[in-house]
Coordinates of C-alpha atoms (C1' of nucleotides) in Angstrom, one line a residue:
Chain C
X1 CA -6.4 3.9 63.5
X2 CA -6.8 1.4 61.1
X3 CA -6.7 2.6 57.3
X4 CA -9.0 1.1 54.9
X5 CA -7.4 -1.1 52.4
X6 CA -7.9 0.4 49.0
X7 CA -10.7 0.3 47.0
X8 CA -9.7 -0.1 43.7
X9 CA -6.6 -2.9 44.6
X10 CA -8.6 -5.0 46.5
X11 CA -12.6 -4.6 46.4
X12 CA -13.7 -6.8 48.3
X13 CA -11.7 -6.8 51.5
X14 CA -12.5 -2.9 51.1
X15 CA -16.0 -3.4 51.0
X16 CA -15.9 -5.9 54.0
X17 CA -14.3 -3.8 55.9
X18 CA -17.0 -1.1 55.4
X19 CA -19.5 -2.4 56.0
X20 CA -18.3 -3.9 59.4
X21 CA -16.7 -0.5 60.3
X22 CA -20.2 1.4 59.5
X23 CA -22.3 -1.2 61.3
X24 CA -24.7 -1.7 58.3
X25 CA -24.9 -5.6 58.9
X26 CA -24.0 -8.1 61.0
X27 CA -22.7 -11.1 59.1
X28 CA -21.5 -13.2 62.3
X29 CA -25.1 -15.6 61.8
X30 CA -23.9 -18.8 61.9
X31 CA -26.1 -19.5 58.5
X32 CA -23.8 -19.3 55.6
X33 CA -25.1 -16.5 53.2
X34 CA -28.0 -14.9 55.7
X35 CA -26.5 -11.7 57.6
X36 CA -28.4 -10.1 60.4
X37 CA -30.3 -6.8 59.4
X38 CA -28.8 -4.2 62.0
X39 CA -31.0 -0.9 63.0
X40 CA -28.6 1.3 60.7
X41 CA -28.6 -1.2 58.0
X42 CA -32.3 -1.4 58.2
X43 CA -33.2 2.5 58.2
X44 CA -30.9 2.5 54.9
X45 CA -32.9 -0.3 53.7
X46 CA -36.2 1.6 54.6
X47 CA -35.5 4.3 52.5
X48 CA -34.7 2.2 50.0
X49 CA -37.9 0.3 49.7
X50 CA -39.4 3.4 49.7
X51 CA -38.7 4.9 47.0
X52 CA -39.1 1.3 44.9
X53 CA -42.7 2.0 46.2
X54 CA -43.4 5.5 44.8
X55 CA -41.7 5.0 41.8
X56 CA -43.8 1.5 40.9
X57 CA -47.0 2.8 42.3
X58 CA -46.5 5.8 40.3
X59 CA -46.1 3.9 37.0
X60 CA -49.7 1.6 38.2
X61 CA -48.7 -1.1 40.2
X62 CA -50.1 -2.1 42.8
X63 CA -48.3 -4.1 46.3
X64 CA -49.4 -7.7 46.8
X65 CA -47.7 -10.4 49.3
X66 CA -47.7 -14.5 48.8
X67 CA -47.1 -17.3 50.9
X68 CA -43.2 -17.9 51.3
X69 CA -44.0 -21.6 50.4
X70 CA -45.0 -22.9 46.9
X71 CA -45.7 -26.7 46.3
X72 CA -43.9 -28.4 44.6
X73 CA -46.1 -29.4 41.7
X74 CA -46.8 -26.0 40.9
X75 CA -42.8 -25.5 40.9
X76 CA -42.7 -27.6 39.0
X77 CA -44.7 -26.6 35.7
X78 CA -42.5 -24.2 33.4
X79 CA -39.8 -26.8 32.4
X80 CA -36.9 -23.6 32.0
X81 CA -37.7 -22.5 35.2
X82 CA -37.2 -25.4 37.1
X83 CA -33.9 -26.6 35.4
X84 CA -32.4 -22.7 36.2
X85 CA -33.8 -23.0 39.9
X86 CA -33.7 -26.9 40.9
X87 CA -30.2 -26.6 42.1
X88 CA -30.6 -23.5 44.6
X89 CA -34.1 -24.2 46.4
X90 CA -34.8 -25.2 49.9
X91 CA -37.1 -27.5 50.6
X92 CA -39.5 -28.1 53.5
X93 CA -40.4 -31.9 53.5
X94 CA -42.1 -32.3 57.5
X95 CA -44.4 -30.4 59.2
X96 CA -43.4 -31.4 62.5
X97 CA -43.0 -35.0 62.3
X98 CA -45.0 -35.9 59.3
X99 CA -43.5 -36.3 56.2
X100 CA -45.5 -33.9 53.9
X101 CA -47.3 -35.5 50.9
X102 CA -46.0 -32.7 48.9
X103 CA -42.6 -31.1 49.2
X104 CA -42.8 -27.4 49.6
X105 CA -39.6 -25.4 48.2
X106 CA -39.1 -21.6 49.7
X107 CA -40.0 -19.1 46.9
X108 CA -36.0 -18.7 45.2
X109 CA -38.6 -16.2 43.1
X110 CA -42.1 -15.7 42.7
X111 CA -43.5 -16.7 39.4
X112 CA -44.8 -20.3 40.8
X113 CA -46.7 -18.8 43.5
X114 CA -48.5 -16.4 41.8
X115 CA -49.4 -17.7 38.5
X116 CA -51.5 -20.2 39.7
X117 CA -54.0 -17.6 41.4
X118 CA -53.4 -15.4 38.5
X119 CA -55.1 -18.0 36.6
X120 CA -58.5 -17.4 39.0
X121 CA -58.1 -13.9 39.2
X122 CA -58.1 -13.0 35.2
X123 CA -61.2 -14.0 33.3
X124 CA -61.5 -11.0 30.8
X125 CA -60.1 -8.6 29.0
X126 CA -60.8 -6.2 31.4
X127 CA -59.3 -7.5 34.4
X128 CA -55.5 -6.6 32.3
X129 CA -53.5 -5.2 32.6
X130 CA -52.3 -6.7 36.0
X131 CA -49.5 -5.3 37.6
X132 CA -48.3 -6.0 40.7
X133 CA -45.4 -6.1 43.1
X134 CA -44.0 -7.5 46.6
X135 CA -41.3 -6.7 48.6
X136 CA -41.0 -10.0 50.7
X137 CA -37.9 -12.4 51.4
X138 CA -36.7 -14.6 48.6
X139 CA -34.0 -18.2 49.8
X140 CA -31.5 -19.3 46.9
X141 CA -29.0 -21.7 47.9
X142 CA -25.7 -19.8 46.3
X143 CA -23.3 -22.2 45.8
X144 CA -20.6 -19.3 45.3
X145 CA -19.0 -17.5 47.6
X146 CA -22.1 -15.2 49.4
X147 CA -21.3 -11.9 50.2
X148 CA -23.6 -9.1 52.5
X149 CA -25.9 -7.5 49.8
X150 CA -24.5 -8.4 46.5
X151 CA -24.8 -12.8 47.0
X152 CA -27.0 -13.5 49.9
X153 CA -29.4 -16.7 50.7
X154 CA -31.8 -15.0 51.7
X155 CA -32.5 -12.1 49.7
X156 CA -35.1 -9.1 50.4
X157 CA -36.7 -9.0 46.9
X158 CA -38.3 -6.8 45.1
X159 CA -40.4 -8.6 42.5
X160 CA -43.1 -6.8 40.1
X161 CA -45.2 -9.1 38.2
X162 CA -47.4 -8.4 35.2
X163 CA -50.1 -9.6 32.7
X164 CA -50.7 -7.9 29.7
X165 CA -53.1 -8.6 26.8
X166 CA -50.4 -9.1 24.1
X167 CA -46.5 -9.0 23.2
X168 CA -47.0 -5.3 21.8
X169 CA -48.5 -4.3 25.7
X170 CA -45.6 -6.6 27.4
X171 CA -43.1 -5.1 25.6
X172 CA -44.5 -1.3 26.8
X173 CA -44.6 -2.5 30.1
X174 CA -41.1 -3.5 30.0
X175 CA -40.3 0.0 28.6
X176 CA -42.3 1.2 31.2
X177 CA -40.4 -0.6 33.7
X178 CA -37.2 1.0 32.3
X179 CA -38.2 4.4 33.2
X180 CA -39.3 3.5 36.1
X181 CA -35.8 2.0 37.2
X182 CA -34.5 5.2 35.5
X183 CA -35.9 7.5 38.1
X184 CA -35.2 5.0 40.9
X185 CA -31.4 5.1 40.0
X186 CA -31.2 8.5 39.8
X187 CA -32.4 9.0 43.1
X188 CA -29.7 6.2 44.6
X189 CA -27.1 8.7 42.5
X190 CA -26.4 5.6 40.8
X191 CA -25.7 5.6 37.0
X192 CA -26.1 2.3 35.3
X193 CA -26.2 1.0 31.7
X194 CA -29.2 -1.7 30.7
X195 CA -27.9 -4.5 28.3
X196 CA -30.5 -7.6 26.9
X197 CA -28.5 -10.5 28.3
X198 CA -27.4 -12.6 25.6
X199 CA -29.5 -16.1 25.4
X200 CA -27.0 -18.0 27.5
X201 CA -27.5 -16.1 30.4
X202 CA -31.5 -14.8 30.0
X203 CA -33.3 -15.7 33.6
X204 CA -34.9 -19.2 33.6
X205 CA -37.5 -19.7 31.5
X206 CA -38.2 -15.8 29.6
X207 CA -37.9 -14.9 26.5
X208 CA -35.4 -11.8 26.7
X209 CA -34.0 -10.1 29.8
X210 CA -33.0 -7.2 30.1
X211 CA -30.1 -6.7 33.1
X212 CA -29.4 -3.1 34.3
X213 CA -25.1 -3.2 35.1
X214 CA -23.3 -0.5 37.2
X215 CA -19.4 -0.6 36.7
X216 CA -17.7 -0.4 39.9
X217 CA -14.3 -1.0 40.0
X218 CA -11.8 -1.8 36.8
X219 CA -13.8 -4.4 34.5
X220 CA -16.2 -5.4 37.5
X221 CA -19.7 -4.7 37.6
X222 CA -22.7 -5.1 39.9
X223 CA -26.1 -6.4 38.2
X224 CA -28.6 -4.0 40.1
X225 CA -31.8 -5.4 38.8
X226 CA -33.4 -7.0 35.7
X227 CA -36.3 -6.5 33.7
X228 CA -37.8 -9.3 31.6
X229 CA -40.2 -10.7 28.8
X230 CA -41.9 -13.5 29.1
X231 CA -44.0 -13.8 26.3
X232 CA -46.5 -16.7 26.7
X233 CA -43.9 -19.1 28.6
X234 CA -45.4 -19.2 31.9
X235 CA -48.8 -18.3 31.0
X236 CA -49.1 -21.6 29.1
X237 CA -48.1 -24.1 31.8
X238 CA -50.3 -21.8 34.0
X239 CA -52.9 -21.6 32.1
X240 CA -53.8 -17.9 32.4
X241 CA -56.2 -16.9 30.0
X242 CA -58.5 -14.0 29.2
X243 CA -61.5 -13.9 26.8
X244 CA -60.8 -11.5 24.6
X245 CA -63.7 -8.6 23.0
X246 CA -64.2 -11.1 20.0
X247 CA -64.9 -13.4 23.0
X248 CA -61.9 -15.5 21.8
X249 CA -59.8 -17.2 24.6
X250 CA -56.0 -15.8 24.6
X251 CA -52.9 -16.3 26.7
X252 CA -51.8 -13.4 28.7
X253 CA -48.3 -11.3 28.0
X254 CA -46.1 -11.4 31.0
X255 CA -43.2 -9.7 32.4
X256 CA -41.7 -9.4 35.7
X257 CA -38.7 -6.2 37.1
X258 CA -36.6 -8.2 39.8
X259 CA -34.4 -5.2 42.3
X260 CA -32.8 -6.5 45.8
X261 CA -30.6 -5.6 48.5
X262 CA -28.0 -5.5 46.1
X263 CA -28.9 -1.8 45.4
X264 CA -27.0 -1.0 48.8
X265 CA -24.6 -3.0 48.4
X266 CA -24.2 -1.2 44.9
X267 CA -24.2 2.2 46.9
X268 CA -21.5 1.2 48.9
X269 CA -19.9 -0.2 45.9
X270 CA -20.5 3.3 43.8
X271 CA -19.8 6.2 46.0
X272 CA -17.9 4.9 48.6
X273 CA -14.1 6.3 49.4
X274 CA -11.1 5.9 51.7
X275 CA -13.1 6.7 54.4
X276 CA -16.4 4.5 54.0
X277 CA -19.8 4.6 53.2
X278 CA -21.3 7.6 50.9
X279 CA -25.3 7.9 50.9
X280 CA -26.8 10.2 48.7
X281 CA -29.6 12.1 50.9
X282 CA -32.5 10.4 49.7
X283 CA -31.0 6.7 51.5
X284 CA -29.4 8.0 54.4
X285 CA -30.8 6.7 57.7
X286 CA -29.4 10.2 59.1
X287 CA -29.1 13.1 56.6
X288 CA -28.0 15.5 59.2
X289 CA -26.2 14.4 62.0
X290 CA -25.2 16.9 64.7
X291 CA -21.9 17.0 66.7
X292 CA -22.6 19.1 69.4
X293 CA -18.7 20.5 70.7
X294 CA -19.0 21.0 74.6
X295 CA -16.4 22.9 76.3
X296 CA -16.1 24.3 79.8
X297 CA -15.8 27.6 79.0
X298 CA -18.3 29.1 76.7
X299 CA -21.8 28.5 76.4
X300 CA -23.5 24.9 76.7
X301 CA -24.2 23.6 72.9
X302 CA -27.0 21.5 73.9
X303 CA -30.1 23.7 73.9
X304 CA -29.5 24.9 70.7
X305 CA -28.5 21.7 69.3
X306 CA -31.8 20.2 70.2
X307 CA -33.8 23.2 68.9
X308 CA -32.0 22.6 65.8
X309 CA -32.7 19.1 65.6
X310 CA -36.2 19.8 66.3
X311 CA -36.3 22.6 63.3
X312 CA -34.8 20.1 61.0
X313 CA -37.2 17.7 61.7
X314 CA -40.1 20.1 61.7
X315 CA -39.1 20.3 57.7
X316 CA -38.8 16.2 57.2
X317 CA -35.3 15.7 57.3
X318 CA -33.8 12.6 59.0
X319 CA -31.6 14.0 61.9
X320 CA -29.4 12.5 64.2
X321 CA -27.6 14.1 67.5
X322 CA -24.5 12.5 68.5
X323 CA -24.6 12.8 71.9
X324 CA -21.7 10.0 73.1
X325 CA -18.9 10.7 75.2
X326 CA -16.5 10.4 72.5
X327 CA -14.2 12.8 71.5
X328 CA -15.2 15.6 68.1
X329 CA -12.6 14.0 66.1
X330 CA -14.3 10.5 66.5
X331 CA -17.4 11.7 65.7
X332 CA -16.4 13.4 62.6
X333 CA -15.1 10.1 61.9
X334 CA -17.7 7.7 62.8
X335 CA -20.1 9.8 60.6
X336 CA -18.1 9.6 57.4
X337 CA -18.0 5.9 58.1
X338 CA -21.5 5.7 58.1
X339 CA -22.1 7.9 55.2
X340 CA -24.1 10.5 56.9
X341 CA -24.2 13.5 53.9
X342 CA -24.3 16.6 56.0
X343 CA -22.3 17.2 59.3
X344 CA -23.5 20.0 61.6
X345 CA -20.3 21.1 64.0
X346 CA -22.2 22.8 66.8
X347 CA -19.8 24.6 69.6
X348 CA -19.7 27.6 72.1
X349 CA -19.4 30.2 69.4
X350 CA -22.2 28.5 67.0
X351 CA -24.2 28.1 70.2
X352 CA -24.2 32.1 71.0
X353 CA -25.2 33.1 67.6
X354 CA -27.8 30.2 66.6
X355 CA -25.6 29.1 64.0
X356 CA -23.8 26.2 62.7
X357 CA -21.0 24.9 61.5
X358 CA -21.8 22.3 58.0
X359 CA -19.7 20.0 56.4
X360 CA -20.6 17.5 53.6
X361 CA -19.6 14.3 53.1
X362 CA -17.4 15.2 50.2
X363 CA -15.2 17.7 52.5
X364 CA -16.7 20.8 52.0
X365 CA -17.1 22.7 54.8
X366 CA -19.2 26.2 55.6
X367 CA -20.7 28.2 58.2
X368 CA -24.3 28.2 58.1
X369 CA -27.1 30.4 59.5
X370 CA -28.5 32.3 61.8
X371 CA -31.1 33.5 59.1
X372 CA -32.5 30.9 57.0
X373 CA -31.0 27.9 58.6
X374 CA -33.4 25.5 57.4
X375 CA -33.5 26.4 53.9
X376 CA -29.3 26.9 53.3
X377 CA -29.2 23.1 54.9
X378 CA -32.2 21.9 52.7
X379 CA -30.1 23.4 49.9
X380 CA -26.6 22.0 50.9
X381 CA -27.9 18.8 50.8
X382 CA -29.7 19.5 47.1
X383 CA -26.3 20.8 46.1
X384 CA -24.6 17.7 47.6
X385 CA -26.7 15.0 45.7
X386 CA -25.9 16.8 42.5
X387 CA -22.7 16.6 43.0
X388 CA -22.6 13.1 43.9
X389 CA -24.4 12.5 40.5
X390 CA -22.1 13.8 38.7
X391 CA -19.3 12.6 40.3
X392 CA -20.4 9.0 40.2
X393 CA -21.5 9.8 36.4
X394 CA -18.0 10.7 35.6
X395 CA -16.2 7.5 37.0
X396 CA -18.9 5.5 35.1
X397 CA -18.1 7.3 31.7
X398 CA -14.2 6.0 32.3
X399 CA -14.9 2.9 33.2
X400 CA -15.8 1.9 30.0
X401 CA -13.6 1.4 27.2
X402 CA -13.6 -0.3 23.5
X403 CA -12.0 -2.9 22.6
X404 CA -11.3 -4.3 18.6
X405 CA -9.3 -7.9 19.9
X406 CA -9.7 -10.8 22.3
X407 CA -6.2 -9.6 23.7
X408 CA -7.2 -6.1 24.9
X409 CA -10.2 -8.4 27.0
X410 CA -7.2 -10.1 28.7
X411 CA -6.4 -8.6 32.4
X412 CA -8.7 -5.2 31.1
X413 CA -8.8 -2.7 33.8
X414 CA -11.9 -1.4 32.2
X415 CA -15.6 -2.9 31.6
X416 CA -15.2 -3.2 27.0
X417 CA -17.5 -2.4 24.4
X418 CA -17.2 -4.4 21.7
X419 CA -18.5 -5.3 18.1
X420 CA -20.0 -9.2 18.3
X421 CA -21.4 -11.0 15.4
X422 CA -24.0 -13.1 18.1
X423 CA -22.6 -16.0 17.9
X424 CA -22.1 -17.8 21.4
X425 CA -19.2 -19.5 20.5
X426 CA -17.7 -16.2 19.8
X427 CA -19.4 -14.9 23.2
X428 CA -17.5 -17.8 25.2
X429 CA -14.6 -17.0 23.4
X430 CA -15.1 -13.2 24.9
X431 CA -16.1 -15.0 28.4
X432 CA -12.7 -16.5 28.8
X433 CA -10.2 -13.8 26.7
X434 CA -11.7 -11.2 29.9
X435 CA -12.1 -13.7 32.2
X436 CA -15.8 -13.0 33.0
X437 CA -18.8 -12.4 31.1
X438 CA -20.4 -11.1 27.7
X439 CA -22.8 -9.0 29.4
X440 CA -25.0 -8.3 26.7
X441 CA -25.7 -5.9 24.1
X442 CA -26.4 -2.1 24.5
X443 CA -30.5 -1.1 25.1
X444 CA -30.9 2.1 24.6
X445 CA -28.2 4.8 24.9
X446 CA -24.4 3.6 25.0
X447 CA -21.7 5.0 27.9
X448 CA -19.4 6.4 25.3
X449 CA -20.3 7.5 21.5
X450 CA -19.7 4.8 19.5
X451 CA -19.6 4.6 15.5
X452 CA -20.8 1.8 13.6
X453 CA -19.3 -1.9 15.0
X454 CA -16.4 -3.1 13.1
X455 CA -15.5 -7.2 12.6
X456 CA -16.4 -9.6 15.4
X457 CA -13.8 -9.4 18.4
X458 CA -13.4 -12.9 18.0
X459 CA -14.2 -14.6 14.6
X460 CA -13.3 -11.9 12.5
X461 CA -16.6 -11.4 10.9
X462 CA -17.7 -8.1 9.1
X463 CA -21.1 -7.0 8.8
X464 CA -24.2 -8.1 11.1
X465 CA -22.4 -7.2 14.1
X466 CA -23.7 -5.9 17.2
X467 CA -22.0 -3.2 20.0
X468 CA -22.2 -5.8 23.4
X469 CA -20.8 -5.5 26.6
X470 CA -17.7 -7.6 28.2
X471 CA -17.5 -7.1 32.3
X472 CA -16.4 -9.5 35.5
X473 CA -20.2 -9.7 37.0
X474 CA -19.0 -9.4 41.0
Chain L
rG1 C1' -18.2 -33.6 42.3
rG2 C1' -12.3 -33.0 42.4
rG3 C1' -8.1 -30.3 44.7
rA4 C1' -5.6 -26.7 47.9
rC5 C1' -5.5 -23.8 52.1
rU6 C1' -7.3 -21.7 56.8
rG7 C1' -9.8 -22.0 61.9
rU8 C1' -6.5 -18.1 68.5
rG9 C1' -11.4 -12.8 73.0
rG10 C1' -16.7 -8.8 69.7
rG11 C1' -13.0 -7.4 65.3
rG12 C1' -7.8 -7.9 63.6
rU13 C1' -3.4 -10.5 65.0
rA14 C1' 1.6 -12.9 67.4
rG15 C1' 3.0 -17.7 68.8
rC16 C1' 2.8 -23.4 65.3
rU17 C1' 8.6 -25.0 61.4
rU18 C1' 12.0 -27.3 66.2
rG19 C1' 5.9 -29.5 72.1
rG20 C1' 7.9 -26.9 78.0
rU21 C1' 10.0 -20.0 78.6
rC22 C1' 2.0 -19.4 77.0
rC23 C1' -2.7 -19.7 83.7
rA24 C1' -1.1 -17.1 75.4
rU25 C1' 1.3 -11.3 72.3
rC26 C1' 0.0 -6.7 70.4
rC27 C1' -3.8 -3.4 68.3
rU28 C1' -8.8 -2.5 68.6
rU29 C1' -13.4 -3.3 71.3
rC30 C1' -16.4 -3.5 75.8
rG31 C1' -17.6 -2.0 81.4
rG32 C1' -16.3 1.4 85.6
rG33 C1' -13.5 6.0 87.8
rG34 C1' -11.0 10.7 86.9
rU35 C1' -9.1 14.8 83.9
rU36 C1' -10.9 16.3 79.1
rC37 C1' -13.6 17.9 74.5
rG38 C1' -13.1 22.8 67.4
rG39 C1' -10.2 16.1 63.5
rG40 C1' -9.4 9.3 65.9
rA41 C1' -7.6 12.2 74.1
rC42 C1' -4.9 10.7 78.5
rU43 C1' -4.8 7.9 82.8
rC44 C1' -6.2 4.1 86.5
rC45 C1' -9.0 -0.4 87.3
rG46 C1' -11.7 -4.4 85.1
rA47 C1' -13.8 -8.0 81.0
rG48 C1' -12.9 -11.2 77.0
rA49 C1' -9.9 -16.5 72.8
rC50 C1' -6.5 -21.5 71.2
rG51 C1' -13.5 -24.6 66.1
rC52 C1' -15.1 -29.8 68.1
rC53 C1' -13.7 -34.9 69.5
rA54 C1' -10.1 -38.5 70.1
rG55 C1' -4.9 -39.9 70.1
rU56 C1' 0.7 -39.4 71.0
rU57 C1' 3.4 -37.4 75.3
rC58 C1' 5.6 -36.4 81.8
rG59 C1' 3.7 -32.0 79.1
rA60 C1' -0.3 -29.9 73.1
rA61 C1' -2.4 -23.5 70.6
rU62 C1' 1.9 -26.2 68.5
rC63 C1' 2.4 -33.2 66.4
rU64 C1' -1.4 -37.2 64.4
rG65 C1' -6.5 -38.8 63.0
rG66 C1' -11.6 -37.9 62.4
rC67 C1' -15.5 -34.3 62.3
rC68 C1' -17.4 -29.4 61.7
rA69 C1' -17.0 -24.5 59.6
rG70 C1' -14.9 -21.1 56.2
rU71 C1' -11.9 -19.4 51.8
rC72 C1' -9.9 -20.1 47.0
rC73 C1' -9.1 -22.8 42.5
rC74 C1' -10.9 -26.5 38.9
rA75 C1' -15.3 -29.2 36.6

RNA sequence: GGGACUGUGGGGUAGCUUGGUCCAUCCUUCGGGGUUCGGGACUCCGAGACGCCAGUUCGAAUCUGGCCAGUCCCA
């Protein structure tokens, strides 16, 4: 069988690979940049929405949808915005035949389709804060190179929009927003680190952004979301007021949390091994898949897998009986492939004692049952998420290193930390010496302990220096 | 926008320099039969490709031109 090439030589063609031998997408559409959601590709993405959902809603959002089309005079009122976007939107010019009066451009991003109706919507004080989110399809014409999850066309976007009385409230919400992200990552077992992009490199017409980075392999890393400020630059050319309780007339405070599809692809990225994709429970499609080992002697395995199934179910898990023709071994597999975190090996000898065979995705392998089957599987797959943490958690902590000179930047195998006076002729300088990106500097708690920063990396320059991050952005 | 390279079954490939031995190689995949089943089974039968359009030639996967698509590098 064909190995895998390796992961950490040559990324991509490692991820590729994956993905095509775990069936996750289908990337044959003959539209460059737009892959074909496949029915294991979208049960991952299910979950995956899912708990965006429950942890926005919990922090007071509430789910809203827009039209995919915005006109292009309301497109066109934030002057940042447009400049940043102009270059990657499709546009719909006929309806039919007809030329349209107005152009329509497919939503790269949201802002210009809902700030006009947030205008309507907000008339006082108490109508904010607003907070709301979509999940709907978002088109960017990439000009790079696209990739399945991480640089698509058409992206599945999660988009939370806000409105908030003042800077001070904004700036909550963003911290807000933060946590939020905080708890969703630890749920994808995915450690991260959140860095304010520096000026250069802040989305299209905010006033800060905040981008949260996972390191995956050497100096690359994967942006997973972003989180940003606004301030009053949208609500001006929008023209979203409120009347305040002096009964004065005020612009609103905005901000806006962008996640996508990139979060699997980050999975993928993050946990995977030699062997394929690794979910953490809370994404697989399947967290128990069952290999039911028939033999002609011995008892028939099938009853008692299906009971099992049915058990398993009964208690909420996801569970998946592999009932092909194939072989154990290609099962076994097959599954590890796909990710699937707990693998139940059901034969003749497991069948006559209602008990089970359990292996996890990271190898480890024990019998199970037949008292308290439900609960020791429930717990193997606690146990197996913890683990996966911390595993991940570890590889994050060594992939960052400091560096004190432009020359350690050069060919670095690991993402650097290093002391920047702010400048952004120093921050090109950085750009090219690692040949990627200054990704921003630190918000909130570093990777490694660091001491106070030392002389710019680049200019030399003691005092009034920053700790900032220097990465290849995949 | 400028440059380089690459297009062969569902996936990956050999063949291209030096045209004929190619109604195209091998692996995988897929459909059917049989024996099997505790880590990628074996066997028999079957399916499936030279990106498109011209040209050169007795003869083109192979050479030439155009187009389309993709990849990489530079701005």
């Amino acid at each position: 069988m064909p190995a895998l090439p390796d992961k950490h030589r040559s990324f991509i063609e490692w991820y590729l690979e994956v993905l095509e031998l775990a069936q996750l997408t289908d990337k044959r559409y003959p539209v460059k940049g737009m892959n074909v959601w496949t029915p294991y590709g979208f049960l991952a993405r299910r979950q995956l929405d899912r708990i965006l959902i429950e942890e926005i809603e919990a922090t007071g959002s509430k789910p809203v949808e827009f039209p995919t089309l915005i006109p292009q005079t309301e497109f066109q009122k934030e002057k940042e915005h447009i400049k940043g976007f102009d270059a990657q939107v499709y546009w719909v010019t006929r309806g039919g035949a007809t030329e349209l009066d107005i152009p329509l451009v497919l939503r790269p991003t949201s802002e210009t389709a809902m700030y006009p109706m947030f205008a309507l919507w907000i008339r006082s004080h108490q109508d904010l804060p607003l907070n709301v989110y979509q999940i709907v399809n978002t088109f960017r014409y990439e000009t790079k190179t696209t990739r399945p999850f991480l640089r698509v066309r058409e992206i599945h976007f999660f988009e939370e929009h806000t409105c908030q009385v003042d800077e001070g409230h904004a700036t909550a919400r963003v911290e807000s927003n933060l946590g939020a992200f905080a708890r969703m990552a630890r749920r994808l077992g995915l450690p991260y680190l959140a860095v304010r992009r520096p000026e250069w490199d802040k989305f299209a017409g905010a006033f800060y952004s905040i981008a949260l980075d996972a390191p995956v392999s050497g100096a690359q890393t994967i942006q997973l979301g972003s989180i940003h400020h606004y301030r009053e630059n949208f609500s001006g050319p929008y023209n979203i007021r409120y009347e305040g309780p002096d009964g004065t007339s005020r612009l609103v405070h905005q901000t806006t949390f962008g996640l996508s599809e990139r979060l699997l692809g980050a999975l993928v990225a993050v946990h995977g091994d030699g062997k394929g994709i690794v979910f953490p429970p809370e994404v697989a499609p399947y967290q128990v898949v069952i290999v039911p080992i028939p033999s002609k002697m011995g008892p028939d395995p099938r009853p008692w897998t299906e009971e099992l199934a049915g058990r398993l179910r009964g208690r909420g898990l996801r569970v998946e009986i592999d009932a092909s023709e194939d072989r154990p071994g290609a099962k076994y597999y097959r599954w590890e492939a796909r990710g699937a975190p707990l693998r139940l090996e059901i034969g003749g000898r497991e069948s006559a004692e209602q008990s089970a065979t359990a292996v996890d995705r990271l190898g480890t392998k024990v019998p199970i049952g037949p008292v308290g089957i439900e609960d020791r599987i429930l717990g193997l797959l606690g146990e197996f998420d913890r683990r996966l943490y911390a595993a991940a958690e570890e590889r994050f902590r060594a992939s960052y290193a400091t560096a004190a000179t432009l020359e350690e930047l050069t060919g670095s195998e690991k993402v650097r930390l290093i002391a920047w006076c702010g400048e952004e002729a120093c921050g090109h300088d950085v750009e090219r010496a690692i040949d990627g990106a200054l990704l921003g500097t630190i918000v909130g708690d570093p990777p490694l302990p660091l001491g106070a920063p030392g002389p710019c990396v680049a200019c030399r320059r003691s005092g009034g220096t920053v700790w900032a991050v220097a990465g290849r952005p995949l």
